Structure formats: C-alpha cells, structure tokens
GROMACS .gro file of C-alpha atoms in nm:
model
  367
    1MET     CA    1  12.722   8.979  13.202
    2THR     CA    2  12.490   8.703  13.083
    3SER     CA    3  12.306   8.791  12.764
    4THR     CA    4  11.928   8.790  12.783
    5TRP     CA    5  11.929   8.565  12.476
    6GLU     CA    6  12.130   8.308  12.672
    7LEU     CA    7  11.846   8.297  12.924
    8ALA     CA    8  11.567   8.292  12.668
    9ASN     CA    9  11.405   7.992  12.508
   10PRO     CA   10  11.653   7.896  12.230
   11ARG     CA   11  11.365   7.851  11.983
   12LEU     CA   12  11.314   8.227  11.990
   13CYS     CA   13  11.659   8.306  11.852
   14ASP     CA   14  11.578   8.219  11.491
   15LEU     CA   15  11.206   8.292  11.509
   16ALA     CA   16  11.097   8.560  11.263
   17VAL     CA   17  10.869   8.835  11.388
   18TYR     CA   18  10.538   8.897  11.214
   19GLU     CA   19  10.549   9.236  11.045
   20PRO     CA   20  10.205   9.400  11.030
   21GLY     CA   21  10.108   9.657  10.770
   22LYS     CA   22  10.264   9.999  10.821
   23PRO     CA   23  10.038  10.208  11.048
   24ILE     CA   24   9.883  10.531  10.923
   25GLU     CA   25  10.012  10.728  11.223
   26GLU     CA   26  10.374  10.620  11.168
   27THR     CA   27  10.360  10.710  10.800
   28ALA     CA   28  10.202  11.048  10.876
   29ARG     CA   29  10.480  11.126  11.128
   30GLU     CA   30  10.752  11.028  10.881
   31LEU     CA   31  10.603  11.237  10.600
   32GLY     CA   32  10.498  11.526  10.824
   33VAL     CA   33  10.137  11.519  10.704
   34ASP     CA   34   9.791  11.488  10.852
   35PRO     CA   35   9.700  11.117  10.907
   36ARG     CA   36   9.378  11.182  10.714
   37ALA     CA   37   9.590  11.240  10.402
   38ILE     CA   38   9.719  10.883  10.411
   39VAL     CA   39   9.553  10.612  10.201
   40LYS     CA   40   9.612  10.278  10.371
   41LEU     CA   41   9.555   9.977  10.145
   42ALA     CA   42   9.788   9.740  10.328
   43SER     CA   43   9.599   9.543  10.592
   44ASN     CA   44   9.273   9.431  10.428
   45GLU     CA   45   9.065   9.651  10.659
   46ASN     CA   46   8.707   9.759  10.596
   47PRO     CA   47   8.721  10.096  10.415
   48LEU     CA   48   8.376  10.187  10.551
   49GLY     CA   49   8.479  10.137  10.911
   50PRO     CA   50   8.266   9.959  11.170
   51SER     CA   51   7.890   9.934  11.169
   52PRO     CA   52   7.730  10.245  11.328
   53LYS     CA   53   7.537  10.003  11.549
   54ALA     CA   54   7.866   9.850  11.663
   55SER     CA   55   8.011  10.194  11.737
   56GLN     CA   56   7.712  10.282  11.953
   57ALA     CA   57   7.729   9.948  12.134
   58MET     CA   58   8.097  10.003  12.210
   59ARG     CA   59   8.033  10.352  12.348
   60THR     CA   60   7.767  10.211  12.577
   61ALA     CA   61   7.991   9.923  12.686
   62ALA     CA   62   8.273  10.164  12.770
   63GLU     CA   63   8.064  10.299  13.056
   64ASP     CA   64   8.116   9.964  13.232
   65ALA     CA   65   8.487   9.940  13.153
   66HIS     CA   66   8.565   9.916  13.525
   67LEU     CA   67   8.402   9.570  13.531
   68TYR     CA   68   8.563   9.249  13.410
   69PRO     CA   69   8.415   9.110  13.089
   70ASP     CA   70   8.208   8.795  13.055
   71GLY     CA   71   8.490   8.540  13.044
   72GLY     CA   72   8.291   8.297  12.831
   73GLY     CA   73   8.136   8.554  12.596
   74PHE     CA   74   7.793   8.399  12.660
   75TYR     CA   75   7.577   8.631  12.447
   76LEU     CA   76   7.821   8.661  12.159
   77CYS     CA   77   7.883   8.285  12.142
   78LYS     CA   78   7.508   8.226  12.156
   79ALA     CA   79   7.449   8.471  11.868
   80ILE     CA   80   7.729   8.323  11.655
   81ALA     CA   81   7.600   7.970  11.714
   82ALA     CA   82   7.245   8.069  11.623
   83ARG     CA   83   7.362   8.231  11.301
   84LEU     CA   84   7.562   7.923  11.205
   85GLY     CA   85   7.297   7.672  11.311
   86LEU     CA   86   7.527   7.520  11.572
   87ALA     CA   87   7.539   7.483  11.950
   88GLN     CA   88   7.694   7.743  12.178
   89GLU     CA   89   7.940   7.476  12.293
   90ASP     CA   90   8.082   7.468  11.938
   91ILE     CA   91   8.225   7.823  11.966
   92ILE     CA   92   8.537   7.966  12.128
   93LEU     CA   93   8.626   8.336  12.123
   94GLY     CA   94   8.976   8.467  12.069
   95ASN     CA   95   9.164   8.794  12.087
   96GLY     CA   96   9.154   8.788  11.711
   97SER     CA   97   9.134   8.453  11.531
   98ASN     CA   98   9.514   8.453  11.563
   99GLU     CA   99   9.473   8.372  11.931
  100VAL     CA  100   9.267   8.065  11.843
  101ILE     CA  101   9.559   7.957  11.623
  102GLU     CA  102   9.777   7.989  11.931
  103PHE     CA  103   9.528   7.780  12.132
  104LEU     CA  104   9.572   7.506  11.873
  105GLY     CA  105   9.948   7.516  11.918
  106HIS     CA  106   9.925   7.488  12.295
  107ALA     CA  107   9.672   7.207  12.272
  108PHE     CA  108   9.816   6.988  11.999
  109LEU     CA  109  10.181   7.068  11.921
  110ASP     CA  110  10.496   6.939  12.085
  111LEU     CA  111  10.864   6.936  11.997
  112HIS     CA  112  10.937   6.786  11.655
  113ASP     CA  113  10.571   6.753  11.554
  114ASP     CA  114  10.478   6.850  11.198
  115VAL     CA  115  10.243   7.120  11.069
  116ILE     CA  116  10.143   7.127  10.704
  117THR     CA  117  10.042   7.434  10.509
  118SER     CA  118  10.081   7.570  10.159
  119GLU     CA  119  10.361   7.793  10.040
  120TYR     CA  120  10.250   8.158  10.028
  121ALA     CA  121   9.998   8.088  10.305
  122PHE     CA  122   9.944   8.320  10.602
  123ILE     CA  123  10.288   8.343  10.763
  124VAL     CA  124  10.151   8.312  11.118
  125TYR     CA  125  10.106   7.935  11.074
  126LYS     CA  126  10.481   7.892  11.029
  127LEU     CA  127  10.559   8.125  11.320
  128LEU     CA  128  10.321   7.930  11.542
  129ALA     CA  129  10.486   7.599  11.460
  130ALA     CA  130  10.835   7.735  11.520
  131SER     CA  131  10.738   7.880  11.858
  132PHE     CA  132  10.633   7.532  11.975
  133GLY     CA  133  10.938   7.359  11.829
  134ALA     CA  134  10.737   7.196  11.551
  135ARG     CA  135  10.839   7.168  11.187
  136THR     CA  136  10.641   7.338  10.910
  137ILE     CA  137  10.606   7.149  10.583
  138GLU     CA  138  10.512   7.391  10.305
  139THR     CA  139  10.361   7.229   9.999
  140PRO     CA  140  10.405   7.378   9.650
  141THR     CA  141  10.133   7.570   9.470
  142SER     CA  142  10.035   7.568   9.105
  143ASP     CA  143   9.982   7.921   8.972
  144PHE     CA  144   9.937   8.030   9.336
  145GLN     CA  145   9.654   7.780   9.390
  146GLN     CA  146   9.685   7.567   9.705
  147ASP     CA  147   9.727   7.199   9.623
  148LEU     CA  148   9.535   6.981   9.869
  149ASP     CA  149   9.667   6.663   9.708
  150ALA     CA  150  10.020   6.783   9.780
  151MET     CA  151   9.920   6.838  10.143
  152LEU     CA  152   9.795   6.481  10.167
  153ASP     CA  153  10.120   6.354  10.017
  154ALA     CA  154  10.319   6.556  10.274
  155ILE     CA  155  10.156   6.389  10.577
  156THR     CA  156  10.399   6.215  10.811
  157PRO     CA  157  10.344   6.009  11.130
  158LYS     CA  158  10.419   6.330  11.323
  159THR     CA  159  10.165   6.552  11.145
  160ARG     CA  160   9.928   6.709  11.395
  161LEU     CA  161   9.776   7.012  11.220
  162ILE     CA  162   9.700   7.109  10.860
  163PHE     CA  163   9.619   7.475  10.793
  164VAL     CA  164   9.408   7.563  10.489
  165ALA     CA  165   9.337   7.934  10.445
  166ASN     CA  166   9.035   7.978  10.220
  167PRO     CA  167   9.044   8.231  10.062
  168ASN     CA  168   9.419   8.239  10.104
  169ASN     CA  169   9.609   8.544  10.220
  170PRO     CA  170   9.807   8.694  10.047
  171THR     CA  171   9.725   8.529   9.712
  172GLY     CA  172   9.347   8.573   9.727
  173THR     CA  173   9.274   8.233   9.573
  174LEU     CA  174   8.985   8.004   9.667
  175ILE     CA  175   8.960   7.625   9.693
  176SER     CA  176   8.638   7.474   9.561
  177GLN     CA  177   8.391   7.262   9.758
  178ARG     CA  178   8.468   6.964   9.534
  179LYS     CA  179   8.840   6.976   9.615
  180ILE     CA  180   8.774   7.023   9.986
  181ASP     CA  181   8.536   6.727   9.994
  182SER     CA  182   8.788   6.507   9.813
  183PHE     CA  183   9.061   6.616  10.055
  184MET     CA  184   8.849   6.554  10.363
  185SER     CA  185   8.754   6.207  10.243
  186ARG     CA  186   9.122   6.109  10.250
  187VAL     CA  187   9.278   6.299  10.541
  188PRO     CA  188   9.351   6.073  10.842
  189GLU     CA  189   9.112   6.117  11.134
  190SER     CA  190   9.401   6.168  11.376
  191ILE     CA  191   9.496   6.500  11.212
  192ILE     CA  192   9.320   6.826  11.290
  193VAL     CA  193   9.236   7.031  10.981
  194VAL     CA  194   9.208   7.405  11.035
  195PHE     CA  195   9.010   7.604  10.777
  196ASP     CA  196   9.100   7.970  10.820
  197GLU     CA  197   8.807   8.164  10.673
  198ALA     CA  198   8.884   8.525  10.765
  199TYR     CA  199   8.737   8.646  10.433
  200PHE     CA  200   8.440   8.409  10.422
  201GLU     CA  201   8.174   8.683  10.415
  202PHE     CA  202   8.309   8.831  10.090
  203LEU     CA  203   8.240   8.512   9.894
  204GLU     CA  204   7.958   8.426   9.657
  205GLY     CA  205   7.840   8.070   9.719
  206PRO     CA  206   8.120   7.989   9.966
  207PRO     CA  207   8.234   7.632  10.042
  208ASP     CA  208   8.066   7.475  10.344
  209THR     CA  209   8.330   7.353  10.589
  210LEU     CA  210   8.095   7.366  10.888
  211GLN     CA  211   7.942   7.041  10.761
  212TYR     CA  212   8.251   6.864  10.894
  213VAL     CA  213   8.199   7.018  11.238
  214ARG     CA  214   7.840   6.892  11.231
  215GLU     CA  215   7.969   6.548  11.135
  216GLY     CA  216   8.202   6.546  11.438
  217ARG     CA  217   8.523   6.553  11.235
  218ASN     CA  218   8.857   6.685  11.362
  219VAL     CA  219   8.802   7.022  11.201
  220VAL     CA  220   8.836   7.377  11.333
  221VAL     CA  221   8.692   7.667  11.133
  222LEU     CA  222   8.835   8.013  11.207
  223ARG     CA  223   8.651   8.338  11.141
  224THR     CA  224   8.701   8.698  11.243
  225PHE     CA  225   8.532   9.031  11.303
  226SER     CA  226   8.837   9.216  11.165
  227LYS     CA  227   8.744   9.215  10.798
  228ILE     CA  228   8.388   9.262  10.674
  229HIS     CA  229   8.270   9.371  11.019
  230GLY     CA  230   8.536   9.644  11.037
  231LEU     CA  231   8.650   9.570  11.393
  232ALA     CA  232   9.020   9.498  11.336
  233GLY     CA  233   9.120   9.734  11.618
  234LEU     CA  234   8.920   9.533  11.872
  235ARG     CA  235   9.104   9.206  11.802
  236ILE     CA  236   8.815   8.963  11.814
  237GLY     CA  237   8.759   8.638  11.627
  238TYR     CA  238   8.635   8.289  11.693
  239GLY     CA  239   8.684   7.921  11.629
  240VAL     CA  240   8.417   7.663  11.550
  241ALA     CA  241   8.460   7.293  11.629
  242ARG     CA  242   8.280   7.004  11.793
  243PRO     CA  243   8.227   7.049  12.171
  244ASP     CA  244   8.498   6.816  12.301
  245LEU     CA  245   8.757   6.983  12.077
  246ILE     CA  246   8.644   7.325  12.200
  247GLU     CA  247   8.672   7.196  12.556
  248VAL     CA  248   9.039   7.112  12.495
  249LEU     CA  249   9.106   7.458  12.348
  250GLN     CA  250   8.934   7.623  12.646
  251LYS     CA  251   9.204   7.471  12.869
  252THR     CA  252   9.465   7.686  12.691
  253LYS     CA  253   9.271   8.013  12.706
  254GLN     CA  254   9.357   8.296  12.941
  255PRO     CA  255   9.068   8.425  13.156
  256PHE     CA  256   8.897   8.734  13.016
  257ASN     CA  257   9.088   8.707  12.687
  258VAL     CA  258   8.822   8.904  12.495
  259ASN     CA  259   8.736   9.243  12.642
  260SER     CA  260   8.382   9.362  12.705
  261ILE     CA  261   8.392   9.645  12.450
  262ALA     CA  262   8.500   9.401  12.179
  263GLN     CA  263   8.221   9.161  12.273
  264ALA     CA  264   7.960   9.437  12.259
  265GLY     CA  265   8.085   9.570  11.926
  266ALA     CA  266   8.104   9.224  11.771
  267LEU     CA  267   7.753   9.131  11.884
  268ALA     CA  268   7.607   9.447  11.729
  269ALA     CA  269   7.813   9.405  11.411
  270LEU     CA  270   7.704   9.044  11.370
  271ASN     CA  271   7.342   9.153  11.357
  272ASP     CA  272   7.393   9.449  11.120
  273ASP     CA  273   7.330   9.273  10.790
  274ALA     CA  274   7.285   9.603  10.605
  275HIS     CA  275   7.639   9.716  10.687
  276GLN     CA  276   7.779   9.381  10.575
  277ARG     CA  277   7.587   9.400  10.246
  278GLU     CA  278   7.709   9.754  10.179
  279THR     CA  279   8.067   9.658  10.259
  280LYS     CA  280   8.048   9.363  10.021
  281ARG     CA  281   7.902   9.587   9.748
  282VAL     CA  282   8.185   9.839   9.785
  283ILE     CA  283   8.447   9.563   9.784
  284ASP     CA  284   8.299   9.383   9.483
  285GLU     CA  285   8.287   9.709   9.286
  286GLY     CA  286   8.637   9.813   9.390
  287ARG     CA  287   8.793   9.473   9.326
  288ALA     CA  288   8.644   9.463   8.975
  289TYR     CA  289   8.777   9.813   8.905
  290LEU     CA  290   9.128   9.732   9.025
  291GLN     CA  291   9.145   9.410   8.825
  292GLU     CA  292   9.021   9.587   8.511
  293GLN     CA  293   9.288   9.853   8.555
  294PHE     CA  294   9.565   9.599   8.610
  295ALA     CA  295   9.456   9.414   8.296
  296GLU     CA  296   9.463   9.738   8.094
  297MET     CA  297   9.806   9.822   8.236
  298LYS     CA  298   9.924   9.471   8.140
  299VAL     CA  299  10.036   9.417   8.498
  300ARG     CA  300  10.024   9.057   8.615
  301PHE     CA  301   9.785   8.995   8.905
  302VAL     CA  302   9.618   8.700   9.073
  303PRO     CA  303   9.238   8.726   9.035
  304GLY     CA  304   9.104   8.751   9.388
  305VAL     CA  305   8.777   8.679   9.566
  306ALA     CA  306   8.835   8.865   9.893
  307ASN     CA  307   8.907   9.232   9.969
  308PHE     CA  308   9.261   9.246   9.830
  309ILE     CA  309   9.458   9.166   9.515
  310MET     CA  310   9.814   9.041   9.474
  311VAL     CA  311   9.996   9.231   9.198
  312ASN     CA  312  10.335   9.182   9.033
  313VAL     CA  313  10.503   9.524   9.015
  314GLY     CA  314  10.857   9.403   8.936
  315ASP     CA  315  11.022   9.527   9.255
  316GLY     CA  316  10.782   9.511   9.547
  317PRO     CA  317  10.991   9.693   9.810
  318ALA     CA  318  11.083   9.974   9.569
  319VAL     CA  319  10.724  10.029   9.456
  320PHE     CA  320  10.611  10.016   9.820
  321GLU     CA  321  10.853  10.301   9.904
  322LYS     CA  322  10.748  10.507   9.601
  323LEU     CA  323  10.381  10.469   9.685
  324LEU     CA  324  10.460  10.554  10.046
  325ALA     CA  325  10.616  10.881   9.932
  326ARG     CA  326  10.282  10.954   9.765
  327LYS     CA  327  10.100  10.884  10.094
  328ILE     CA  328   9.970  10.543   9.986
  329ILE     CA  329  10.046  10.231  10.192
  330VAL     CA  330  10.036   9.884  10.035
  331ARG     CA  331  10.188   9.556  10.154
  332PRO     CA  332  10.519   9.435  10.005
  333LEU     CA  333  10.545   9.056  10.005
  334LYS     CA  334  10.919   8.994  10.029
  335SER     CA  335  10.866   8.812  10.361
  336TYR     CA  336  10.653   8.560  10.169
  337ASN     CA  337  10.937   8.503   9.919
  338LEU     CA  338  10.743   8.709   9.668
  339PRO     CA  339  10.978   9.008   9.620
  340GLU     CA  340  10.822   9.113   9.289
  341TRP     CA  341  10.471   9.135   9.434
  342VAL     CA  342  10.263   9.364   9.654
  343ARG     CA  343   9.921   9.309   9.806
  344ILE     CA  344   9.672   9.591   9.762
  345SER     CA  345   9.359   9.606   9.975
  346VAL     CA  346   9.037   9.724   9.813
  347GLY     CA  347   8.945  10.068   9.947
  348THR     CA  348   8.679  10.321   9.865
  349MET     CA  349   8.656  10.402   9.496
  350GLU     CA  350   8.833  10.733   9.559
  351GLN     CA  351   9.120  10.549   9.728
  352ASN     CA  352   9.133  10.284   9.456
  353LYS     CA  353   9.159  10.547   9.183
  354LYS     CA  354   9.430  10.735   9.370
  355CYS     CA  355   9.629  10.414   9.403
  356ILE     CA  356   9.592  10.325   9.036
  357GLY     CA  357   9.695  10.676   8.929
  358ALA     CA  358  10.008  10.658   9.141
  359LEU     CA  359  10.092  10.307   9.021
  360LYS     CA  360  10.059  10.408   8.656
  361GLU     CA  361  10.299  10.695   8.713
  362ILE     CA  362  10.551  10.483   8.905
  363LEU     CA  363  10.547  10.186   8.668
  364SER     CA  364  10.568  10.400   8.355
  365LYS     CA  365  10.881  10.571   8.492
  366HIS     CA  366  11.025  10.234   8.593
  367GLN     CA  367  10.972  10.092   8.248
   0.00000   0.00000   0.00000
C-alpha cells in the first residue's frame, strides 16, 4: 500500500510542527485536578482576560452566528486605521497575525528563495519559509539582542523577506529606533521588511515603524489582539502596509477568514483604553516583581519589556516538568536551541508569587 507520506508534498517530511503552550485543560486532566487550580504562565496571555466590553460585544454578535461575517472587516479596519492615522486600505485582517505571515509566504516566496531572521526569533518564520521551499538564514545575536547589521550582511540576491520581531519572542529584547532607522536606510528596496509587533502595546515610548508605511516603503507591520487585548482564543490580528502591498496580500486571503464574533470583540477591545491601561499596569508591576526575585535568587534572566521573561533554570525541560507537577505551566525553550531556559509569562501577582515560590523550592533542591 502506498504510504500517505509518498503522496504528500516532500517538503512536509522534515518540517517541524509548531508546539503551542500546554493547555490548561490537558494539564488538569493529566493531574486529575480542577482546571481552575492550574496557573498557566506559558503563552503570554492576558491574565485579566478580555475587556468586559469585548465580552458583551461577542455575546451580542453570537446571536447572528448564522450569518456570514463581513469578509473585508470594514468597521474593524476603519477603526484600526483611524487609531493609527492611516487609511483603511492600509489594513488587512488575519486569523491571528500568524495568518498574515502566511499571506506573505504565498505572495512573495518561491522555491529556493531566502528569508532572513535572527536566531532565537519566533519559530513560525522558519516554519513558514520551509513550507514554501525557501531557505531561512538565521543571523547571530549578541547577548540575545538581534543584530540588524548582521541581517544586512546576510542579504543575498534571493532574499525576499526579512522578519524583525520587536520586542522579540522568546527573548523579550527590544531594538531601538536609532538602530531601526539605520537598518532601514540601508536595506534594499526590493526586500520586504516585516516588523512583528505583537507586544507593541506593552512598550513605553515604542519605536515608530509605521513611518515607513507612510513613506511607501516595502514594510509590513504585524499586530495582534491576542496579547494586551486578551483575545487569544479568537485568533485575530492584522497587518499594516501601503495599499498596493495590501492588495497583493488580499489575493492570498481566504474569504471570511476572520469570523464575526472575533471582529465584534476586537472592535470593542480596541476602544477600551481603560482595560488596556489596567493590563499594562498589572504587567509592569508583575514583570518588575519577577525580575527582582530572579536577581535575588541569582538566576540569570534576560531583562524584558513585554509580558514575559526568559530565565535560565539550568535544565529547562526538567524544571518545566517539576513546575507542571505543582500545577504551574511555563514554556520550555528546547525547540529554540535554548535547553537551559524557560519563558515565564507575567500573570496576576498571586500567580507570579506562586511561580516564584515553586521555582525557589525546585532550584534549591536541584542545587
């Protein structure tokens, strides 16, 4: 009998599968406990949940779930554009910003093209390139900081896309406006630069990459409703680029790719500034607490600016399992070639303290 793999696209054979953070429900089943007893600090989710206004908007939208959604996301795109000071034609919605990354692959990648990104960058960039038969060139970091000069040096005649996550996941580091400006002054116009800004709203005085969209450069800025807006379960994000670039991406989009409940929730969340401010306050306070504790414990960590921190615990998979036994989920980073590290999302202060208490106990026994 012919193997299914013999029929499949050969590029899929060696393609790694993205492993998301361990779900609360799965952990609760394995441990035989109530899901509410689990502390999940693995997926950089909003510990406060969605905006109450978004929840109400979603309940209302569910009453019309028998109708197809607005395929173009007219009202949401209009609201995003107004908030950014751009035109509605500069926005494309995705089933999560990950889908916009996929649009970019369909639109601009072919066999044997090159994609450039930094080592320890979001693993989806590499998976995207491999799925289209393109090569990923990973440039080295210095103390986990992305090196834009190294990216420029890595450009080849076949380079089509450069991905710059800012802040970067999983390291949590940020590239300054000065370095971005210097990089953009030298990158060839034929290459599309993608700034992935999933954690943009957590920043103080963030870099302005939208200026390059306004200037008509080959730039795509990615943002999401999964993080500060607390709508990860809805899978909704967006890309920002000049209109003709958006027009190309639209050609790759499935009809009705963003459901009506997600659109309603995102629109309400976008306009709930109070919820965003409170989320940022909780994250700022929690991140400072975690970093102070790691410093006191003499545990190496990478100072972060988003809603997570990367921490060296010696044996990431082992510590992950020991925390899991204590009903705490974090993210081991072995798949990023960082086996000694875990990524810990900032939770509520109660969750943060529970995690620190467990870590102190585990690491003291290990030592």
